[in-house]
mmCIF file of C-alpha atoms in Angstrom:
data_model
loop_
_atom_site.group_PDB
_atom_site.id
_atom_site.type_symbol
_atom_site.label_atom_id
_atom_site.label_comp_id
_atom_site.label_asym_id
_atom_site.label_seq_id
_atom_site.Cartn_x
_atom_site.Cartn_y
_atom_site.Cartn_z
ATOM 1 C CA MET O 165 88.843 63.876 88.285
ATOM 2 C CA THR O 166 89.924 66.358 91.981
ATOM 3 C CA ILE O 167 89.234 69.760 91.795
ATOM 4 C CA ARG O 168 91.216 72.037 94.380
ATOM 5 C CA LEU O 169 88.637 72.976 96.630
ATOM 6 C CA ASN O 170 88.897 74.118 100.094
ATOM 7 C CA ARG O 171 86.477 72.053 103.020
ATOM 8 C CA ARG O 172 84.120 74.835 102.840
ATOM 9 C CA THR O 173 83.971 75.313 99.359
ATOM 10 C CA ALA O 174 83.540 72.084 98.654
ATOM 11 C CA LEU O 175 80.996 71.593 100.867
ATOM 12 C CA ALA O 176 79.046 74.606 99.169
ATOM 13 C CA THR O 177 79.715 73.229 96.051
ATOM 14 C CA ALA O 178 78.813 69.694 96.066
ATOM 15 C CA GLY O 179 75.220 69.946 95.407
ATOM 16 C CA LEU O 180 75.254 72.387 92.416
ATOM 17 C CA ALA O 181 78.148 70.390 90.792
ATOM 18 C CA PHE O 182 75.800 67.057 91.518
ATOM 19 C CA ALA O 183 72.268 67.808 90.307
ATOM 20 C CA THR O 184 72.215 66.752 87.054
ATOM 21 C CA PRO O 185 74.782 63.004 85.533
ATOM 22 C CA ALA O 186 74.934 65.756 82.660
ATOM 23 C CA LEU O 187 77.374 68.303 84.398
ATOM 24 C CA LEU O 188 81.395 68.630 84.267
ATOM 25 C CA LEU O 189 81.926 66.933 87.772
ATOM 26 C CA GLY O 190 80.696 63.743 89.204
ATOM 27 C CA ARG O 191 80.690 62.531 92.754
ATOM 28 C CA ALA O 192 85.044 62.190 93.374
ATOM 29 C CA ALA O 193 85.875 65.543 91.656
ATOM 30 C CA VAL O 194 84.604 68.110 94.452
ATOM 31 C CA ALA O 195 86.513 66.192 97.820
ATOM 32 C CA GLN O 196 89.756 67.583 98.207
ATOM 33 C CA GLY O 197 92.622 70.419 98.042
ATOM 34 C CA THR O 198 91.439 74.496 97.609
ATOM 35 C CA THR O 199 90.624 77.104 95.424
ATOM 36 C CA ALA O 200 93.756 78.362 95.152
ATOM 37 C CA PRO O 201 96.326 77.115 91.948
ATOM 38 C CA PRO O 202 99.788 75.132 92.802
ATOM 39 C CA ALA O 203 102.214 77.354 93.787
ATOM 40 C CA ALA O 204 104.222 77.438 90.437
ATOM 41 C CA ILE O 205 100.739 79.054 88.677
ATOM 42 C CA PRO O 206 100.226 82.817 88.587
ATOM 43 C CA PRO O 207 96.368 83.074 89.318
ATOM 44 C CA TYR O 208 96.379 85.898 86.069
ATOM 45 C CA ARG O 209 97.873 86.766 83.243
ATOM 46 C CA ARG O 210 96.811 90.871 81.964
ATOM 47 C CA MET O 211 97.081 91.439 78.433
ATOM 48 C CA MET O 212 95.872 94.444 75.262
ATOM 49 C CA LEU O 213 93.873 93.778 73.262
ATOM 50 C CA GLY O 214 93.354 97.559 70.982
ATOM 51 C CA ASN O 215 91.448 100.018 73.840
ATOM 52 C CA PHE O 216 91.018 96.928 75.970
ATOM 53 C CA THR O 217 92.212 94.830 78.757
ATOM 54 C CA VAL O 218 92.055 91.142 78.915
ATOM 55 C CA THR O 219 92.783 89.079 81.987
ATOM 56 C CA THR O 220 92.302 85.722 82.013
ATOM 57 C CA LEU O 221 92.245 84.369 85.683
ATOM 58 C CA LEU O 222 93.178 80.931 87.122
ATOM 59 C CA ALA O 223 89.777 80.543 89.529
ATOM 60 C CA ALA O 224 90.658 76.327 90.041
ATOM 61 C CA THR O 225 92.517 73.765 88.910
ATOM 62 C CA GLY O 226 91.639 69.715 88.726
ATOM 63 C CA LYS O 227 93.413 66.523 88.591
ATOM 64 C CA MET O 228 91.491 63.324 86.472
ATOM 65 C CA GLU O 229 92.200 60.309 86.403
ATOM 66 C CA GLU O 230 91.308 58.103 82.953
ATOM 67 C CA PRO O 231 90.544 60.966 80.846
ATOM 68 C CA GLN O 232 89.462 59.034 77.428
ATOM 69 C CA GLY O 233 86.672 58.154 79.589
ATOM 70 C CA VAL O 234 85.799 61.815 78.727
ATOM 71 C CA PHE O 235 87.687 63.195 75.799
ATOM 72 C CA GLY O 236 88.156 60.762 73.569
ATOM 73 C CA MET O 237 84.438 58.232 74.207
ATOM 74 C CA ASN O 238 84.469 56.928 70.426
ATOM 75 C CA ALA O 239 88.071 56.666 69.866
ATOM 76 C CA SER O 240 89.564 53.408 70.311
ATOM 77 C CA PRO O 241 92.397 53.251 73.214
ATOM 78 C CA GLU O 242 95.303 52.502 70.960
ATOM 79 C CA GLU O 243 94.814 55.954 68.939
ATOM 80 C CA PHE O 244 93.648 57.479 72.148
ATOM 81 C CA ALA O 245 97.324 56.590 73.690
ATOM 82 C CA ALA O 246 99.194 57.704 70.037
ATOM 83 C CA LEU O 247 97.950 60.813 70.128
ATOM 84 C CA SER O 248 98.911 61.446 73.712
ATOM 85 C CA GLU O 249 102.389 60.394 73.122
ATOM 86 C CA ALA O 250 102.843 61.975 70.163
ATOM 87 C CA ALA O 251 101.973 65.228 72.179
ATOM 88 C CA PHE O 252 103.980 64.458 75.161
ATOM 89 C CA ILE O 253 101.393 63.988 77.459
ATOM 90 C CA PRO O 254 100.409 60.925 79.905
ATOM 91 C CA ALA O 255 96.792 58.930 78.440
ATOM 92 C CA ASP O 256 95.923 57.759 81.502
ATOM 93 C CA ARG O 257 96.052 61.168 83.659
ATOM 94 C CA SER O 258 95.435 64.696 82.845
ATOM 95 C CA PHE O 259 95.421 68.018 84.524
ATOM 96 C CA SER O 260 92.405 71.073 84.111
ATOM 97 C CA PHE O 261 92.365 74.624 84.255
ATOM 98 C CA PHE O 262 89.228 77.082 85.121
ATOM 99 C CA THR O 263 89.455 80.159 83.618
ATOM 100 C CA PRO O 264 86.938 83.242 83.795
ATOM 101 C CA THR O 265 88.076 86.123 81.986
ATOM 102 C CA LEU O 266 87.947 89.958 82.672
ATOM 103 C CA VAL O 267 87.245 92.469 80.204
ATOM 104 C CA GLU O 268 88.033 96.178 80.422
ATOM 105 C CA THR O 269 86.761 98.476 78.323
ATOM 106 C CA GLY O 270 87.340 101.912 79.826
ATOM 107 C CA GLY O 271 83.412 102.263 80.584
ATOM 108 C CA GLU O 272 83.011 98.921 81.828
ATOM 109 C CA LYS O 273 84.265 95.564 83.553
ATOM 110 C CA ILE O 274 83.200 92.568 81.857
ATOM 111 C CA LEU O 275 83.445 88.707 83.722
ATOM 112 C CA PHE O 276 82.606 85.863 81.617
ATOM 113 C CA ASP O 277 82.181 83.001 83.523
ATOM 114 C CA THR O 278 82.995 82.512 87.598
ATOM 115 C CA GLY O 279 84.137 79.340 88.108
ATOM 116 C CA LEU O 280 82.799 76.810 90.076
ATOM 117 C CA SER O 281 83.044 78.823 93.862
ATOM 118 C CA ALA O 282 82.769 82.320 95.272
ATOM 119 C CA ASP O 283 85.756 82.019 97.260
ATOM 120 C CA GLY O 284 87.930 80.682 93.790
ATOM 121 C CA ILE O 285 86.777 84.075 91.880
ATOM 122 C CA ARG O 286 87.372 86.628 94.544
ATOM 123 C CA ALA O 287 90.947 85.107 95.140
ATOM 124 C CA ALA O 288 91.975 85.269 91.284
ATOM 125 C CA LEU O 289 90.641 88.757 90.898
ATOM 126 C CA GLY O 290 91.755 90.140 93.886
ATOM 127 C CA ALA O 291 95.181 88.679 92.683
ATOM 128 C CA ALA O 292 94.860 90.553 89.773
ATOM 129 C CA GLY O 293 94.209 94.044 91.874
ATOM 130 C CA HIS O 294 90.073 94.174 91.322
ATOM 131 C CA ASP O 295 87.304 94.049 93.816
ATOM 132 C CA ALA O 296 84.414 91.227 93.047
ATOM 133 C CA GLY O 297 82.352 94.879 93.677
ATOM 134 C CA SER O 298 83.517 96.426 90.917
ATOM 135 C CA ILE O 299 82.645 94.057 88.567
ATOM 136 C CA THR O 300 79.891 95.819 86.388
ATOM 137 C CA THR O 301 78.586 93.159 84.119
ATOM 138 C CA VAL O 302 78.756 89.464 84.265
ATOM 139 C CA VAL O 303 78.642 86.669 80.913
ATOM 140 C CA LEU O 304 77.442 83.762 81.350
ATOM 141 C CA THR O 305 78.802 81.662 78.255
ATOM 142 C CA HIS O 306 76.545 78.529 79.578
ATOM 143 C CA MET O 307 75.089 77.263 83.055
ATOM 144 C CA HIS O 308 77.593 73.967 83.695
ATOM 145 C CA PRO O 309 78.840 74.461 87.334
ATOM 146 C CA ASP O 310 81.930 75.018 87.095
ATOM 147 C CA HIS O 311 80.707 78.556 84.846
ATOM 148 C CA ILE O 312 78.423 79.727 87.387
ATOM 149 C CA GLY O 313 79.359 78.388 90.642
ATOM 150 C CA GLY O 314 80.866 81.773 91.558
ATOM 151 C CA LEU O 315 77.679 83.529 91.224
ATOM 152 C CA SER O 316 77.033 83.875 95.140
ATOM 153 C CA ASP O 317 77.669 81.781 98.154
ATOM 154 C CA ASP O 318 76.341 81.724 101.735
ATOM 155 C CA ALA O 319 76.487 85.497 101.813
ATOM 156 C CA GLY O 320 74.608 86.131 99.076
ATOM 157 C CA ALA O 321 75.185 86.989 95.625
ATOM 158 C CA THR O 322 79.183 87.604 94.898
ATOM 159 C CA PHE O 323 78.625 90.489 91.836
ATOM 160 C CA ALA O 324 76.636 93.112 94.362
ATOM 161 C CA ASN O 325 76.989 96.004 91.671
ATOM 162 C CA ALA O 326 77.043 93.825 88.589
ATOM 163 C CA THR O 327 73.997 93.069 85.669
ATOM 164 C CA TYR O 328 73.972 89.821 84.178
ATOM 165 C CA VAL O 329 74.121 88.817 80.036
ATOM 166 C CA THR O 330 73.315 85.427 79.099
ATOM 167 C CA GLY O 331 71.332 83.643 75.823
ATOM 168 C CA GLN O 332 68.253 83.575 76.074
ATOM 169 C CA ALA O 333 67.850 79.877 74.177
ATOM 170 C CA GLU O 334 70.827 78.828 77.779
ATOM 171 C CA PHE O 335 68.796 80.226 79.983
ATOM 172 C CA ASP O 336 65.359 78.264 78.586
ATOM 173 C CA HIS O 337 67.288 74.922 78.537
ATOM 174 C CA TRP O 338 67.969 75.253 82.038
ATOM 175 C CA ALA O 339 64.532 77.474 83.109
ATOM 176 C CA ALA O 340 62.755 73.893 82.188
ATOM 177 C CA THR O 341 64.846 71.514 84.215
ATOM 178 C CA GLY O 342 64.460 71.831 87.752
ATOM 179 C CA ASN O 343 68.199 71.766 87.968
ATOM 180 C CA GLU O 344 69.533 72.334 91.699
ATOM 181 C CA GLY O 345 72.281 74.286 90.715
ATOM 182 C CA PHE O 346 70.754 76.423 88.251
ATOM 183 C CA GLU O 347 67.781 77.398 90.359
ATOM 184 C CA ALA O 348 70.133 78.079 93.663
ATOM 185 C CA LYS O 349 72.808 79.972 91.587
ATOM 186 C CA VAL O 350 70.941 81.021 88.245
ATOM 187 C CA ARG O 351 67.116 82.128 88.937
ATOM 188 C CA PRO O 352 67.209 84.429 91.957
ATOM 189 C CA LEU O 353 69.780 86.505 89.919
ATOM 190 C CA ALA O 354 66.838 86.684 86.556
ATOM 191 C CA GLU O 355 65.535 89.652 87.180
ATOM 192 C CA LYS O 356 68.516 91.460 86.385
ATOM 193 C CA MET O 357 69.478 89.446 83.371
ATOM 194 C CA ARG O 358 69.573 90.486 79.646
ATOM 195 C CA PHE O 359 69.631 87.978 77.289
ATOM 196 C CA LEU O 360 71.101 87.118 74.151
ATOM 197 C CA GLY O 361 70.428 85.949 70.635
ATOM 198 C CA ASP O 362 73.534 85.025 68.262
ATOM 199 C CA GLY O 363 75.481 87.614 67.223
ATOM 200 C CA GLU O 364 74.670 90.902 69.695
ATOM 201 C CA ASP O 365 76.451 92.549 71.300
ATOM 202 C CA VAL O 366 77.345 92.988 75.274
ATOM 203 C CA ALA O 367 78.657 96.030 74.891
ATOM 204 C CA THR O 368 80.840 97.679 71.747
ATOM 205 C CA GLY O 369 83.088 95.431 70.511
ATOM 206 C CA VAL O 370 81.882 92.137 72.661
ATOM 207 C CA THR O 371 79.459 90.250 70.214
ATOM 208 C CA SER O 372 77.733 86.804 70.854
ATOM 209 C CA VAL O 373 78.204 83.749 68.826
ATOM 210 C CA LEU O 374 76.179 80.654 68.968
ATOM 211 C CA ALA O 375 78.247 78.139 69.644
ATOM 212 C CA ALA O 376 75.403 75.085 70.297
ATOM 213 C CA GLY O 377 76.323 71.743 71.235
ATOM 214 C CA HIS O 378 78.078 72.064 74.871
ATOM 215 C CA THR O 379 74.851 73.054 75.935
ATOM 216 C CA PRO O 380 72.055 74.079 74.132
ATOM 217 C CA GLY O 381 72.181 77.899 73.987
ATOM 218 C CA HIS O 382 76.676 77.178 74.531
ATOM 219 C CA MET O 383 77.960 81.039 73.785
ATOM 220 C CA ALA O 384 81.682 81.981 73.050
ATOM 221 C CA TYR O 385 82.035 85.514 72.087
ATOM 222 C CA TRP O 386 84.146 87.889 69.716
ATOM 223 C CA LEU O 387 85.852 91.018 71.013
ATOM 224 C CA GLN O 388 86.693 93.436 68.655
ATOM 225 C CA SER O 389 89.484 96.731 69.720
ATOM 226 C CA GLU O 390 90.959 98.885 67.582
ATOM 227 C CA GLY O 391 91.394 96.192 64.618
ATOM 228 C CA ARG O 392 92.830 93.912 66.838
ATOM 229 C CA GLU O 393 90.700 90.652 67.857
ATOM 230 C CA LEU O 394 90.044 87.704 70.017
ATOM 231 C CA VAL O 395 87.443 85.232 70.830
ATOM 232 C CA LEU O 396 86.649 83.709 74.035
ATOM 233 C CA THR O 397 85.789 80.074 72.898
ATOM 234 C CA ALA O 398 84.791 78.904 76.578
ATOM 235 C CA ASP O 399 83.850 75.022 76.356
ATOM 236 C CA THR O 400 84.129 74.813 72.633
ATOM 237 C CA ALA O 401 86.789 72.442 73.130
ATOM 238 C CA ASN O 402 88.001 71.054 76.593
ATOM 239 C CA HIS O 403 91.664 69.730 75.870
ATOM 240 C CA HIS O 404 94.522 71.567 74.073
ATOM 241 C CA VAL O 405 95.103 68.103 72.619
ATOM 242 C CA TRP O 406 92.058 65.927 72.302
ATOM 243 C CA SER O 407 89.512 68.277 71.445
ATOM 244 C CA LEU O 408 91.305 70.152 69.228
ATOM 245 C CA GLN O 409 93.593 67.352 66.950
ATOM 246 C CA LYS O 410 90.595 65.654 67.250
ATOM 247 C CA PRO O 411 87.590 67.763 67.001
ATOM 248 C CA ASP O 412 84.967 64.158 65.847
ATOM 249 C CA TRP O 413 86.499 62.840 69.177
ATOM 250 C CA GLU O 414 82.874 62.811 71.669
ATOM 251 C CA VAL O 415 83.389 64.435 75.116
ATOM 252 C CA ARG O 416 80.995 62.785 77.902
ATOM 253 C CA TYR O 417 79.532 66.326 78.626
ATOM 254 C CA ASP O 418 78.862 67.749 75.610
ATOM 255 C CA ALA O 419 75.167 67.799 75.347
ATOM 256 C CA ASP O 420 74.949 66.741 71.814
ATOM 257 C CA LYS O 421 77.981 65.608 70.304
ATOM 258 C CA ALA O 422 77.090 65.906 66.894
ATOM 259 C CA ALA O 423 76.454 69.144 67.394
ATOM 260 C CA ALA O 424 79.353 70.238 69.447
ATOM 261 C CA ALA O 425 81.809 68.654 66.772
ATOM 262 C CA ALA O 426 80.122 70.333 64.117
ATOM 263 C CA THR O 427 80.578 73.818 66.236
ATOM 264 C CA ARG O 428 84.413 72.679 66.686
ATOM 265 C CA ARG O 429 85.038 72.937 63.030
ATOM 266 C CA SER O 430 83.489 76.034 61.971
ATOM 267 C CA LEU O 431 84.555 78.040 65.162
ATOM 268 C CA LEU O 432 87.660 76.867 65.474
ATOM 269 C CA GLY O 433 88.241 76.315 61.575
ATOM 270 C CA ARG O 434 87.244 80.331 61.094
ATOM 271 C CA ILE O 435 89.350 81.190 64.228
ATOM 272 C CA ALA O 436 92.427 79.592 62.781
ATOM 273 C CA GLY O 437 91.350 80.739 59.328
ATOM 274 C CA ASP O 438 91.306 84.759 60.597
ATOM 275 C CA LYS O 439 94.461 83.945 62.386
ATOM 276 C CA VAL O 440 93.317 85.213 65.329
ATOM 277 C CA PRO O 441 93.813 84.616 69.346
ATOM 278 C CA PHE O 442 91.277 82.650 71.675
ATOM 279 C CA VAL O 443 90.960 82.085 74.976
ATOM 280 C CA GLY O 444 89.674 78.573 75.497
ATOM 281 C CA TYR O 445 88.350 78.433 79.535
ATOM 282 C CA HIS O 446 90.010 74.770 79.974
ATOM 283 C CA MET O 447 93.118 75.756 77.776
ATOM 284 C CA PRO O 448 96.318 75.637 79.621
ATOM 285 C CA PHE O 449 96.705 78.804 81.782
ATOM 286 C CA PRO O 450 96.913 81.734 81.115
ATOM 287 C CA GLY O 451 94.066 79.435 78.272
ATOM 288 C CA VAL O 452 95.681 81.958 75.440
ATOM 289 C CA GLY O 453 96.678 80.716 72.042
ATOM 290 C CA TYR O 454 96.344 80.671 68.050
ATOM 291 C CA LEU O 455 95.372 77.726 66.230
ATOM 292 C CA GLU O 456 97.164 76.096 63.203
ATOM 293 C CA THR O 457 95.254 73.705 61.007
ATOM 294 C CA LYS O 458 96.941 69.993 60.967
ATOM 295 C CA ASP O 459 95.981 66.779 59.268
ATOM 296 C CA ASP O 460 92.049 66.890 60.428
ATOM 297 C CA GLY O 461 91.907 68.805 63.403
ATOM 298 C CA PHE O 462 93.942 71.773 64.824
ATOM 299 C CA ARG O 463 97.135 72.329 67.029
ATOM 300 C CA PHE O 464 97.013 74.503 69.772
ATOM 301 C CA VAL O 465 100.138 77.353 69.102
ATOM 302 C CA PRO O 466 100.397 78.977 73.007
ATOM 303 C CA ALA O 467 100.545 83.020 72.650
ATOM 304 C CA SER O 468 103.758 84.714 73.780
ATOM 305 C CA TYR O 469 104.086 88.158 74.008
ATOM 306 C CA GLN O 470 101.465 89.312 71.160
ATOM 307 C CA LEU O 471 98.903 90.691 73.181
ATOM 308 C CA ASP O 472 101.663 92.754 75.372
ATOM 309 C CA LEU O 473 102.696 94.493 72.296
#
C-alpha cells in the first residue's frame, strides 16, 4: 500500500506505523505522497441526522498492490478474482480511504478517530470549516495507527481543548503491549480519557457497540437523533466488496479472525435488517451507505441524498 503523506508527516508517522507487525501499515506503506486526497475527491461530506450534523472527513488515501494478501487470505485466487471482476474492480490493486467522522450534537463536536497524521486531520477539518481547537471530544474506536496518528505531532496535542473517550478493554490491551505508537500518541492523554464498555453513551444519542475481533476492544457507535439512526462501524469491515460480500474472508490485520468474522455477520446483519445507513472508515469516500443481504454476505449500496432530506 502507498499512503499519500508529505515528507514531514511520513517521518513522523513511520515509527507509529512500524511499532508492531499486527498494525495496519507495512514498511512500504508510508513512503510517498501527501496527506491531501487526490484533487478530484472533495475532502468532506456534510449530512443531517435529525438534530445532528454528521461530516465525514477524508484525512488520507492509499494504494495497495496484491490486496488478496490482506483481504482474502483464506480465499483461492480464482474466488478472489471472480468476485473482483463481478464488482468491476481489479483483483491486483486497490485504493483505500481513511475517514474520521465529526458529529455535531448542538452542544458538542465529537470527532471519531483522527487519521494517520495531525496534518491530515487538520486539513480535512479545515476544509469543512472547523478548527482542531473547536473539537470538544475525541472518540477512539481502536488504536491502530491510522486511527490514533492524528492525536499529536511535534507541536503537541492536536485537539488542545478536547476530552477523550475510548473502550476500556481496548486501552487496557494496548497499555500492556509496550507498543510504541500507543506510548507516543495515547498514553500521554490518559488523564483526559473516559473509558466505556459495551452499550454506554458518549453523549445523548451516541452509544458504543462492542465490535471486537479487529482488535480486542474495537468499538462501533450507534447514533440516534429525532428518530433517525446511523452507525459508525469503524474497521468492522475494511473493504466494500471483499469484506462485505464475503464476511468470512480473513483480513490480515484482524487480531482475532474468527471473532472479526462473527462481528461482521452480527453487526452488519443488524444494520442490513434495520435498513439504517452506516459509515465505514475505509469504505469508498464519503464512506456512507446501506447494506442489503446478498448470497451469504452483504452488498454495499452507496448513500445518495437520503441524509440531505
